[in-house]
Amino acid sequence: MINQSAMQQLEQALGKEKLVTAKEDLLVLGYDSTPGLHSLPDVVVYPTSTEDVVKIVDVARDHNLPLTPRGSATGLSGGSIPVHGGIVICLNKMNRILEIDEENLTATCEPGVVTLDLFNAVAEKGLFYPPDPGSQKISTLAGNVMEDAGGLRGLKYGVTRDYVMALTCVLADGSLISTGGKSVKDVAGYAFKDLLVGSEGTLGIITQITVKLIPPPQTKQTFLAYFDNIRTAGEAVSKIIAAKIIPSTMEIMDKATINCVEDYVGIGLPRQMAALLLIEVDGHPAVVAEEADALKAILEEVKAAEVHQAKDAQDAMKLAEARRTALSALARVSPTTLLEDATVPRSKLADTFTLIEQLTEKYQLTVGTFGHAGDGNLHPTVLCDERNEDEMKRAHAFYDELYEQVLAWGGTVSGEHGIGIAKKGYLAKQIGPGGVAVMRRIKSAFDPQGIMNPGKIFISEQE
Amino acid sequence: MINQSAMQQLEQALGKEKLVTAKEDLLVLGYDSTPGLHSLPDVVVYPTSTEDVVKIVDVARDHNLPLTPRGSATGLSGGSIPVHGGIVICLNKMNRILEIDEENLTATCEPGVVTLDLFNAVAEKGLFYPPDPGSQKISTLAGNVMEDAGGLRGLKYGVTRDYVMALTCVLADGSLISTGGKSVKDVAGYAFKDLLVGSEGTLGIITQITVKLIPPPQTKQTFLAYFDNIRTAGEAVSKIIAAKIIPSTMEIMDKATINCVEDYVGIGLPRQMAALLLIEVDGHPAVVAEEADALKAILEEVKAAEVHQAKDAQDAMKLAEARRTALSALARVSPTTLLEDATVPRSKLADTFTLIEQLTEKYQLTVGTFGHAGDGNLHPTVLCDERNEDEMKRAHAFYDELYEQVLAWGGTVSGEHGIGIAKKGYLAKQIGPGGVAVMRRIKSAFDPQGIMNPGKIFISEQE
């Protein structure tokens, strides 16, 4: 619990107007988008400058208070939940795009810039910022960096990490480090920047981000293919990659998800189908035309039940809508939506679908699976009710067994959502005690007192 | 100095045949490719398995001996020089390509695989490993990873870091960590893999590497353009990027380099020209044709003095030969070749050329500049004689002044060669005391005893 002296120090440093302390306001700031997780902060602060952030870190350090950074809290692993109370530092008001550098193809932003705002701002200048997490309409850039967010375009264009060129960060001791720059190559010393990406707020608070921009694709072509059997969809994915076609998007939804989406938005999806693939190829018109032909040939060869090709941009958006709606559609079906983030080498995709079907049956659950098929990154989602203890037990047993096999196949427990609170146990299994030990030592190197987003990533003795 | 007990332990663990101890053999193993640097190891060991590497690390730790990893020692910053003697671990005999996985588009290799051997092996299967450092004919993959090597294709295809998917590494405590995998997305815990890339052997010894492969470009087109003025060449580079053309290669050589190359290989380069640009565009034939036309228009617009377009693959190789020969050609002119690795945001390229000319004049030196213009990564090379004390002083003053401005422009002291021994002072200037402090704490987290490649990267109290 924060004491009065710490609170006074915060007020003096920042002014009362940047602090939220009323219980009814704090209540809504103790969530992110992970179901079933909540914890009350003692105070939420809204810095408007790097100097403010340094002052807040100083107070946290002086009073040994947990410091949890957040933006829009769209995270899906509990990373921005203040598990031990203390100070939540909300970076949403530091939301200016500071520069779009058309000569060096970079954009420099404050941490709270909304992902889609950046996309739109650079698009106006004829440039392209590819990372497009599902929450891009409200998610912030610093959140994307801290979780290394993926998105629908990850297959061809990579994830957030691939676009971060420079970071400015306030460390636990109040010092500011700047790492990286606008040079496209930089091997001067350890790769701090690369270590900070995906560190989930446990090593420092980001105050500035420079990202790489690229020329946008000239055109794209969108396909929606339906399958009688989900394994066939998995095989189609493998065959497309083996044919050396790298679509910008190759997304999957299973039957349960198709039906939830149809219930929700009623756009005429065929409810009897076992799976759909949303595929987009983009680039130069000649390349897109050739890849579209090759795609159609492969979809025919594997005997896709139906293949729809978008007639125009509006039609393409309609085809993509089903996939963009998947999570919301599943979330409204049951009180609790347990969304996971299993990722396997692409060659194991079809086997993973089969396994999910077997486990769904074994544990008598309702599971909708969707995700980034091209990346081997699936979101098997258990639709359940957290008040039903037995069902929750079965849900956890389902995930335990799934992840055991995913790890045996050389996969990972998180492709893009991070570890946060929700997956600490799985991480320990993946990287082993040696890996955890090295992580702990790195954490101490940055934050000996352990004030930066404590309770995240690392499993504690009690857990 | 190694004692007898340590030597016996090494012999017992590995067998005599894996050890080199004769002074005449050790002498040649104390160099890398950085001029003026040499240091004698006490013993050189050639492990043939991960188990061997663990045993060697155990001996080094037990006897507190410096452990310096090396491959072919083509490094250009002294990273593999055993400055404090001790054990050199030469990984060249662990040189098997363990797997080329055509389904997941990955290759898994031992650390000592030669870069070009990997390129050729995957090319046979219709795949492409893009990183092509200048030394690719003999450089090893682990060396490339430890220095995050670049190459001529970096502009479009990125550097070694962009292709590393998984690493297995022996840490100082003898434990083995595996980080990353064949999944294209992985955000489970801190990014060890990304921290290890570019860590120059100071955090652990790599024993296995999995790299990403991509489909090869279908075709390419090669241009050689000459300029009366080197600033014009810099402007051409900026205009090409601004036109949203990303060539696979965009390399520069100045007049001094042109003349050295012509002296060396006599291929008819026009000696009076101020600069040449070697430009390659690759990809789909339709894209290449369009980009080639756009390139020619830009080169005409900026008034390039001459533009040659390769007629066929053989002709393209001939055009590229001058650039591939640059370093060797410069190196034979004078007893000492001080090669630097300054990198600036692309928009500062033309200014950097002007600055190099001014400083060359001011310090009365012979300087040849070549490098990866498209990346803003230049290798200004002072041709001098290390026995001439006054000249060496002027050379160092030249670099000091150059780097001061490069850093002021937001550039970096190393684009692709690393810090090693040669650039420790410059690194400290770039990242500041705060950055150095964090690096030291990370180093201690991995290697508390400080046995892993000591003397590298970090400036000591005495320096």
Short mmCIF file of N, CA and C in Angstrom, two decimals, chain A residues 103-105 125-127 147-148 150-151 159 161 171 173 177 182-192 194-195 198-200 202-203 215-216 238 241 244 246 284 286-287 290 343-347 372 375 377 410-419 427 430-431 434-435 438-439 441-443 445-446 457-458, chain B residues 103-105 125-127 147-148 150-151 159 161 171 173 177 182-192 194-195 197-200 202-203 215-216 238 241 244 246 284 286-287 290 343-347 372 375 377 410-419 427 430 434-435 438-439 441-443 445-446 457-458:
data_model
loop_
_atom_site.label_atom_id
_atom_site.label_comp_id
_atom_site.label_asym_id
_atom_site.label_seq_id
_atom_site.Cartn_x
_atom_site.Cartn_y
_atom_site.Cartn_z
N GLU A 103 13.04 10.77 -45.73
CA GLU A 103 14.34 10.45 -46.34
C GLU A 103 14.90 9.15 -45.79
N ASN A 104 14.78 8.98 -44.47
CA ASN A 104 15.34 7.78 -43.85
C ASN A 104 14.31 6.68 -43.65
N LEU A 105 13.07 6.94 -44.05
CA LEU A 105 11.97 5.98 -43.89
C LEU A 105 11.82 5.54 -42.43
N LYS A 125 1.55 9.79 -46.24
CA LYS A 125 2.80 10.19 -46.91
C LYS A 125 3.25 9.10 -47.89
N GLY A 126 2.38 8.16 -48.17
CA GLY A 126 2.74 7.11 -49.12
C GLY A 126 3.68 6.07 -48.54
N LEU A 127 3.66 5.92 -47.21
CA LEU A 127 4.52 4.91 -46.58
C LEU A 127 3.68 3.89 -45.81
N GLU A 147 5.30 -6.16 -25.86
CA GLU A 147 4.82 -7.54 -26.03
C GLU A 147 5.32 -8.13 -27.35
N ASP A 148 6.03 -7.35 -28.15
CA ASP A 148 6.43 -7.77 -29.49
C ASP A 148 5.21 -8.28 -30.26
N GLY A 150 2.31 -9.21 -32.80
CA GLY A 150 2.27 -9.68 -34.18
C GLY A 150 1.09 -9.03 -34.89
N GLY A 151 0.41 -9.82 -35.71
CA GLY A 151 -0.73 -9.29 -36.45
C GLY A 151 -0.99 -10.14 -37.66
N VAL A 159 6.97 -9.07 -37.40
CA VAL A 159 6.26 -8.57 -36.23
C VAL A 159 6.85 -7.24 -35.79
N ARG A 161 8.95 -6.34 -33.55
CA ARG A 161 10.41 -6.35 -33.39
C ARG A 161 11.14 -5.96 -34.68
N LEU A 171 15.30 3.63 -17.01
CA LEU A 171 15.62 2.43 -16.24
C LEU A 171 15.21 2.61 -14.78
N ASP A 173 16.91 2.80 -12.15
CA ASP A 173 17.70 3.74 -11.36
C ASP A 173 17.44 5.20 -11.79
N ILE A 177 18.26 5.57 -21.09
CA ILE A 177 19.14 5.08 -22.16
C ILE A 177 18.44 5.20 -23.49
N LYS A 182 18.63 5.84 -36.38
CA LYS A 182 18.07 5.80 -37.73
C LYS A 182 18.98 5.10 -38.72
N SER A 183 20.17 4.71 -38.26
CA SER A 183 21.04 3.94 -39.15
C SER A 183 20.44 2.55 -39.30
N VAL A 184 20.44 2.03 -40.52
CA VAL A 184 19.80 0.73 -40.70
C VAL A 184 20.66 -0.41 -40.18
N LYS A 185 21.94 -0.14 -39.90
CA LYS A 185 22.80 -1.17 -39.32
C LYS A 185 23.47 -0.60 -38.08
N ASP A 186 23.58 -1.39 -37.02
CA ASP A 186 24.19 -0.91 -35.80
C ASP A 186 24.59 -2.11 -34.96
N VAL A 187 25.88 -2.32 -34.79
CA VAL A 187 26.34 -3.44 -33.97
C VAL A 187 27.25 -2.96 -32.83
N ALA A 188 26.96 -1.76 -32.32
CA ALA A 188 27.80 -1.19 -31.28
C ALA A 188 27.36 -1.69 -29.91
N GLY A 189 28.03 -2.69 -29.40
CA GLY A 189 27.73 -3.21 -28.06
C GLY A 189 26.54 -4.16 -28.06
N TYR A 190 26.14 -4.55 -26.86
CA TYR A 190 25.01 -5.48 -26.75
C TYR A 190 23.73 -4.86 -27.31
N ALA A 191 22.86 -5.71 -27.81
CA ALA A 191 21.65 -5.27 -28.48
C ALA A 191 20.55 -4.96 -27.47
N PHE A 192 20.73 -3.87 -26.71
CA PHE A 192 19.72 -3.46 -25.72
C PHE A 192 18.34 -3.38 -26.33
N ASP A 194 17.04 -4.84 -28.78
CA ASP A 194 16.43 -6.13 -29.06
C ASP A 194 16.05 -6.87 -27.78
N LEU A 195 16.79 -6.60 -26.71
CA LEU A 195 16.44 -7.20 -25.42
C LEU A 195 15.19 -6.53 -24.85
N GLY A 198 9.77 -6.94 -26.24
CA GLY A 198 9.23 -8.18 -25.68
C GLY A 198 9.51 -8.36 -24.20
N SER A 199 10.09 -7.35 -23.52
CA SER A 199 10.45 -7.53 -22.10
C SER A 199 9.29 -7.18 -21.17
N GLU A 200 8.15 -6.83 -21.73
CA GLU A 200 6.90 -6.69 -20.97
C GLU A 200 6.99 -5.72 -19.79
N THR A 202 9.30 -5.10 -17.75
CA THR A 202 10.04 -5.54 -16.56
C THR A 202 11.44 -4.96 -16.48
N LEU A 203 11.91 -4.31 -17.56
CA LEU A 203 13.28 -3.79 -17.56
C LEU A 203 13.34 -2.27 -17.58
N PRO A 215 8.06 1.03 -48.27
CA PRO A 215 7.11 1.40 -49.32
C PRO A 215 5.90 0.45 -49.26
N PRO A 216 4.71 0.94 -49.47
CA PRO A 216 3.53 0.05 -49.40
C PRO A 216 3.44 -0.84 -50.64
N SER A 238 0.80 -25.54 -45.93
CA SER A 238 2.14 -26.09 -46.19
C SER A 238 2.48 -26.05 -47.67
N ILE A 241 3.37 -22.46 -48.95
CA ILE A 241 4.74 -22.04 -48.57
C ILE A 241 5.77 -22.85 -49.38
N LYS A 244 6.82 -21.64 -52.53
CA LYS A 244 7.59 -20.38 -52.41
C LYS A 244 6.71 -19.15 -52.59
N ILE A 246 4.81 -16.42 -50.44
CA ILE A 246 4.70 -15.91 -49.07
C ILE A 246 3.57 -14.88 -49.07
N HIS A 284 3.70 -6.06 -56.33
CA HIS A 284 3.60 -5.60 -57.71
C HIS A 284 2.47 -6.35 -58.43
N ALA A 286 2.06 -7.63 -61.32
CA ALA A 286 2.43 -8.85 -62.07
C ALA A 286 2.67 -10.01 -61.11
N VAL A 287 3.31 -9.72 -59.97
CA VAL A 287 3.58 -10.76 -58.98
C VAL A 287 2.28 -11.24 -58.36
N GLU A 290 0.38 -13.54 -60.71
CA GLU A 290 0.97 -14.89 -60.79
C GLU A 290 0.72 -15.68 -59.52
N THR A 343 2.20 -21.80 -30.70
CA THR A 343 2.85 -21.61 -31.99
C THR A 343 3.77 -22.78 -32.27
N VAL A 344 3.63 -23.32 -33.48
CA VAL A 344 4.43 -24.50 -33.86
C VAL A 344 5.16 -24.23 -35.17
N PRO A 345 6.24 -24.98 -35.44
CA PRO A 345 6.82 -24.90 -36.78
C PRO A 345 5.72 -25.22 -37.80
N ARG A 346 5.73 -24.50 -38.91
CA ARG A 346 4.63 -24.62 -39.88
C ARG A 346 4.31 -26.05 -40.27
N SER A 347 5.36 -26.89 -40.33
CA SER A 347 5.15 -28.27 -40.78
C SER A 347 4.28 -29.07 -39.80
N HIS A 372 -3.08 -17.26 -36.97
CA HIS A 372 -2.19 -16.93 -38.07
C HIS A 372 -1.58 -18.22 -38.60
N ASP A 375 1.96 -18.48 -39.92
CA ASP A 375 3.03 -18.39 -38.94
C ASP A 375 3.05 -19.59 -38.01
N ASN A 377 0.91 -19.96 -35.83
CA ASN A 377 0.49 -19.31 -34.57
C ASN A 377 -1.03 -19.38 -34.42
N GLY A 410 8.86 -28.51 -30.80
CA GLY A 410 9.75 -27.37 -31.02
C GLY A 410 8.99 -26.05 -31.14
N GLY A 411 7.76 -26.02 -30.63
CA GLY A 411 6.97 -24.80 -30.69
C GLY A 411 7.21 -23.92 -29.48
N THR A 412 6.37 -22.92 -29.33
CA THR A 412 6.53 -21.99 -28.21
C THR A 412 5.18 -21.74 -27.54
N VAL A 413 5.22 -21.41 -26.25
CA VAL A 413 3.99 -21.17 -25.50
C VAL A 413 3.41 -19.79 -25.78
N SER A 414 4.18 -18.93 -26.43
CA SER A 414 3.61 -17.66 -26.83
C SER A 414 4.21 -17.16 -28.13
N GLY A 415 3.36 -17.01 -29.12
CA GLY A 415 3.79 -16.49 -30.40
C GLY A 415 3.77 -14.98 -30.46
N GLU A 416 2.79 -14.38 -29.76
CA GLU A 416 2.66 -12.93 -29.86
C GLU A 416 1.98 -12.25 -28.68
N HIS A 417 1.48 -12.99 -27.72
CA HIS A 417 0.75 -12.35 -26.61
C HIS A 417 1.60 -12.12 -25.37
N GLY A 418 2.78 -12.72 -25.32
CA GLY A 418 3.64 -12.54 -24.16
C GLY A 418 3.29 -13.49 -23.02
N ILE A 419 4.05 -13.41 -21.95
CA ILE A 419 3.92 -14.31 -20.80
C ILE A 419 3.05 -13.67 -19.71
N LEU A 427 6.05 -20.89 -19.41
CA LEU A 427 7.38 -20.38 -19.80
C LEU A 427 8.47 -21.19 -19.11
N GLN A 430 9.09 -24.21 -20.83
CA GLN A 430 9.73 -24.06 -22.14
C GLN A 430 11.23 -23.80 -22.04
N ILE A 431 11.62 -22.89 -21.15
CA ILE A 431 13.04 -22.50 -21.17
C ILE A 431 13.85 -23.18 -20.09
N GLY A 434 17.62 -23.41 -16.26
CA GLY A 434 18.79 -22.65 -16.71
C GLY A 434 18.37 -21.34 -17.36
N GLY A 435 17.37 -21.43 -18.24
CA GLY A 435 16.88 -20.23 -18.91
C GLY A 435 16.28 -19.24 -17.92
N VAL A 438 19.06 -17.37 -16.03
CA VAL A 438 19.69 -16.29 -16.81
C VAL A 438 18.74 -15.09 -16.88
N MET A 439 17.44 -15.35 -17.09
CA MET A 439 16.47 -14.26 -17.14
C MET A 439 16.45 -13.47 -15.84
N ARG A 441 18.87 -13.13 -13.73
CA ARG A 441 20.09 -12.34 -13.58
C ARG A 441 20.04 -11.09 -14.46
N ILE A 442 19.44 -11.22 -15.66
CA ILE A 442 19.28 -10.04 -16.53
C ILE A 442 18.34 -9.04 -15.85
N LYS A 443 17.25 -9.55 -15.32
CA LYS A 443 16.30 -8.69 -14.61
C LYS A 443 17.01 -7.90 -13.50
N ALA A 445 20.13 -7.18 -13.31
CA ALA A 445 21.10 -6.25 -13.89
C ALA A 445 20.42 -4.92 -14.20
N PHE A 446 19.17 -4.96 -14.61
CA PHE A 446 18.44 -3.74 -14.95
C PHE A 446 17.72 -3.16 -13.74
N ILE A 457 6.13 -12.45 -15.88
CA ILE A 457 7.07 -13.35 -16.55
C ILE A 457 7.67 -14.40 -15.60
N PHE A 458 8.23 -13.93 -14.46
CA PHE A 458 8.96 -14.84 -13.58
C PHE A 458 8.04 -15.53 -12.60
N GLU B 103 10.39 -27.70 -45.53
CA GLU B 103 9.00 -27.39 -45.15
C GLU B 103 8.93 -26.11 -44.33
N ASN B 104 9.86 -26.00 -43.38
CA ASN B 104 9.83 -24.82 -42.51
C ASN B 104 10.77 -23.72 -42.98
N LEU B 105 11.48 -23.94 -44.08
CA LEU B 105 12.44 -22.98 -44.63
C LEU B 105 13.49 -22.57 -43.58
N LYS B 125 18.91 -26.57 -53.22
CA LYS B 125 17.51 -26.94 -52.96
C LYS B 125 16.56 -25.83 -53.38
N GLY B 126 17.07 -24.86 -54.12
CA GLY B 126 16.19 -23.79 -54.57
C GLY B 126 15.86 -22.77 -53.49
N LEU B 127 16.73 -22.67 -52.48
CA LEU B 127 16.47 -21.70 -51.40
C LEU B 127 17.61 -20.70 -51.31
N GLU B 147 29.22 -11.36 -34.57
CA GLU B 147 29.48 -9.97 -34.96
C GLU B 147 28.26 -9.35 -35.64
N ASP B 148 27.20 -10.11 -35.82
CA ASP B 148 26.03 -9.66 -36.59
C ASP B 148 26.49 -9.11 -37.95
N GLY B 150 27.12 -8.04 -41.71
CA GLY B 150 26.29 -7.52 -42.79
C GLY B 150 26.73 -8.12 -44.11
N GLY B 151 26.73 -7.29 -45.14
CA GLY B 151 27.14 -7.79 -46.45
C GLY B 151 26.59 -6.91 -47.53
N VAL B 159 20.59 -8.10 -42.29
CA VAL B 159 21.89 -8.62 -41.85
C VAL B 159 21.70 -9.98 -41.18
N ARG B 161 21.51 -10.97 -38.14
CA ARG B 161 20.47 -10.98 -37.10
C ARG B 161 19.10 -11.35 -37.64
N LEU B 171 27.06 -21.59 -21.75
CA LEU B 171 27.31 -20.41 -20.90
C LEU B 171 28.56 -20.64 -20.05
N ASP B 173 28.93 -20.94 -16.96
CA ASP B 173 28.81 -21.93 -15.87
C ASP B 173 28.73 -23.35 -16.41
N ILE B 177 22.15 -23.43 -23.06
CA ILE B 177 20.81 -22.92 -23.30
C ILE B 177 20.48 -22.97 -24.78
N LYS B 182 12.08 -23.20 -34.59
CA LYS B 182 11.65 -23.11 -35.98
C LYS B 182 10.32 -22.38 -36.15
N SER B 183 9.70 -22.01 -35.02
CA SER B 183 8.47 -21.22 -35.13
C SER B 183 8.86 -19.82 -35.57
N VAL B 184 8.09 -19.25 -36.49
CA VAL B 184 8.49 -17.94 -36.99
C VAL B 184 8.16 -16.83 -36.00
N LYS B 185 7.37 -17.11 -34.99
CA LYS B 185 7.08 -16.12 -33.96
C LYS B 185 7.34 -16.74 -32.59
N ASP B 186 7.94 -16.00 -31.69
CA ASP B 186 8.25 -16.53 -30.36
C ASP B 186 8.48 -15.36 -29.41
N VAL B 187 7.59 -15.17 -28.46
CA VAL B 187 7.78 -14.08 -27.50
C VAL B 187 7.81 -14.61 -26.07
N ALA B 188 8.34 -15.82 -25.90
CA ALA B 188 8.35 -16.44 -24.59
C ALA B 188 9.57 -15.99 -23.80
N GLY B 189 9.39 -15.00 -22.94
CA GLY B 189 10.49 -14.54 -22.09
C GLY B 189 11.42 -13.59 -22.81
N TYR B 190 12.50 -13.22 -22.12
CA TYR B 190 13.45 -12.28 -22.72
C TYR B 190 14.06 -12.87 -24.00
N ALA B 191 14.43 -11.97 -24.90
CA ALA B 191 14.94 -12.38 -26.20
C ALA B 191 16.43 -12.71 -26.13
N PHE B 192 16.75 -13.83 -25.48
CA PHE B 192 18.16 -14.27 -25.37
C PHE B 192 18.85 -14.30 -26.73
N ASP B 194 18.30 -12.75 -29.40
CA ASP B 194 18.61 -11.43 -29.95
C ASP B 194 19.73 -10.75 -29.19
N LEU B 195 19.85 -11.06 -27.90
CA LEU B 195 20.94 -10.50 -27.10
C LEU B 195 22.26 -11.18 -27.48
N VAL B 197 23.09 -12.48 -30.40
CA VAL B 197 23.57 -12.02 -31.71
C VAL B 197 24.32 -10.70 -31.50
N GLY B 198 25.54 -10.63 -31.99
CA GLY B 198 26.34 -9.41 -31.85
C GLY B 198 27.06 -9.28 -30.52
N SER B 199 27.02 -10.32 -29.68
CA SER B 199 27.65 -10.20 -28.36
C SER B 199 29.13 -10.57 -28.39
N GLU B 200 29.66 -10.88 -29.55
CA GLU B 200 31.10 -11.02 -29.77
C GLU B 200 31.78 -12.02 -28.84
N THR B 202 31.29 -12.75 -25.84
CA THR B 202 31.49 -12.37 -24.43
C THR B 202 30.44 -12.97 -23.49
N LEU B 203 29.40 -13.59 -24.05
CA LEU B 203 28.33 -14.12 -23.20
C LEU B 203 28.25 -15.65 -23.23
N PRO B 215 12.71 -17.82 -50.31
CA PRO B 215 12.77 -18.14 -51.74
C PRO B 215 13.74 -17.17 -52.42
N PRO B 216 14.54 -17.65 -53.37
CA PRO B 216 15.50 -16.75 -54.03
C PRO B 216 14.79 -15.82 -55.00
N SER B 238 20.11 8.74 -52.19
CA SER B 238 18.92 9.28 -51.52
C SER B 238 17.71 9.28 -52.45
N ILE B 241 16.17 5.73 -53.00
CA ILE B 241 15.35 5.29 -51.86
C ILE B 241 14.05 6.10 -51.79
N LYS B 244 11.22 4.97 -53.60
CA LYS B 244 10.70 3.71 -53.07
C LYS B 244 11.23 2.49 -53.80
N ILE B 246 14.03 -0.27 -53.44
CA ILE B 246 14.99 -0.82 -52.48
C ILE B 246 15.86 -1.83 -53.23
N HIS B 284 11.04 -10.39 -59.06
CA HIS B 284 10.22 -10.82 -60.19
C HIS B 284 10.65 -10.04 -61.45
N ALA B 286 9.15 -8.64 -63.88
CA ALA B 286 8.41 -7.41 -64.18
C ALA B 286 8.85 -6.28 -63.24
N VAL B 287 9.06 -6.62 -61.98
CA VAL B 287 9.49 -5.63 -61.01
C VAL B 287 10.90 -5.14 -61.35
N GLU B 290 10.89 -2.74 -64.29
CA GLU B 290 10.41 -1.40 -63.92
C GLU B 290 11.42 -0.65 -63.08
N THR B 343 28.69 4.46 -39.70
CA THR B 343 27.37 4.30 -40.29
C THR B 343 26.49 5.47 -39.89
N VAL B 344 25.84 6.06 -40.87
CA VAL B 344 24.99 7.23 -40.62
C VAL B 344 23.59 7.00 -41.18
N PRO B 345 22.60 7.75 -40.68
CA PRO B 345 21.29 7.72 -41.34
C PRO B 345 21.51 8.07 -42.81
N ARG B 346 20.80 7.40 -43.70
CA ARG B 346 21.03 7.56 -45.14
C ARG B 346 21.03 9.01 -45.60
N SER B 347 20.19 9.84 -44.95
CA SER B 347 20.07 11.23 -45.37
C SER B 347 21.37 12.00 -45.14
N HIS B 372 28.72 0.23 -48.04
CA HIS B 372 27.33 -0.09 -48.34
C HIS B 372 26.53 1.20 -48.32
N ASP B 375 22.97 1.47 -47.09
CA ASP B 375 22.78 1.33 -45.65
C ASP B 375 23.36 2.51 -44.88
N ASN B 377 26.40 2.83 -44.54
CA ASN B 377 27.51 2.14 -43.86
C ASN B 377 28.78 2.23 -44.71
N GLY B 410 23.55 11.08 -35.29
CA GLY B 410 22.72 9.93 -34.93
C GLY B 410 23.21 8.64 -35.56
N GLY B 411 24.49 8.61 -35.94
CA GLY B 411 25.05 7.40 -36.54
C GLY B 411 25.62 6.47 -35.49
N THR B 412 26.36 5.47 -35.95
CA THR B 412 26.94 4.49 -35.03
C THR B 412 28.41 4.24 -35.39
N VAL B 413 29.20 3.87 -34.37
CA VAL B 413 30.63 3.63 -34.59
C VAL B 413 30.88 2.27 -35.22
N SER B 414 29.85 1.43 -35.25
CA SER B 414 30.02 0.17 -35.98
C SER B 414 28.73 -0.28 -36.61
N GLY B 415 28.76 -0.38 -37.93
CA GLY B 415 27.59 -0.86 -38.66
C GLY B 415 27.57 -2.37 -38.77
N GLU B 416 28.76 -3.00 -38.86
CA GLU B 416 28.77 -4.44 -39.09
C GLU B 416 30.03 -5.16 -38.63
N HIS B 417 31.06 -4.43 -38.19
CA HIS B 417 32.31 -5.09 -37.83
C HIS B 417 32.44 -5.38 -36.34
N GLY B 418 31.58 -4.79 -35.53
CA GLY B 418 31.65 -5.02 -34.10
C GLY B 418 32.66 -4.10 -33.41
N ILE B 419 32.76 -4.25 -32.10
CA ILE B 419 33.61 -3.39 -31.27
C ILE B 419 34.96 -4.04 -31.00
N LEU B 427 32.91 3.11 -28.60
CA LEU B 427 31.64 2.60 -28.07
C LEU B 427 31.25 3.36 -26.81
N GLN B 430 29.71 6.43 -27.64
CA GLN B 430 28.37 6.31 -28.24
C GLN B 430 27.29 6.03 -27.22
N GLY B 434 26.05 5.38 -18.72
CA GLY B 434 24.85 4.62 -18.35
C GLY B 434 24.75 3.34 -19.16
N GLY B 435 24.96 3.46 -20.47
CA GLY B 435 24.90 2.29 -21.35
C GLY B 435 25.97 1.28 -21.01
N VAL B 438 25.02 -0.69 -17.85
CA VAL B 438 24.03 -1.76 -18.07
C VAL B 438 24.71 -2.94 -18.78
N MET B 439 25.56 -2.65 -19.76
CA MET B 439 26.26 -3.73 -20.45
C MET B 439 27.10 -4.56 -19.49
N ARG B 441 26.59 -5.01 -16.35
CA ARG B 441 25.73 -5.83 -15.48
C ARG B 441 25.19 -7.04 -16.25
N ILE B 442 24.89 -6.85 -17.54
CA ILE B 442 24.45 -8.00 -18.35
C ILE B 442 25.59 -9.01 -18.47
N LYS B 443 26.79 -8.50 -18.73
CA LYS B 443 27.96 -9.39 -18.83
C LYS B 443 28.11 -10.21 -17.54
N ALA B 445 25.81 -10.97 -15.44
CA ALA B 445 24.69 -11.90 -15.31
C ALA B 445 25.01 -13.21 -16.02
N PHE B 446 25.69 -13.14 -17.14
CA PHE B 446 26.03 -14.34 -17.91
C PHE B 446 27.36 -14.96 -17.46
N ILE B 457 35.03 -5.44 -26.16
CA ILE B 457 33.87 -4.54 -26.02
C ILE B 457 34.02 -3.54 -24.87
N PHE B 458 34.33 -4.05 -23.66
CA PHE B 458 34.34 -3.17 -22.48
C PHE B 458 35.68 -2.50 -22.29
#
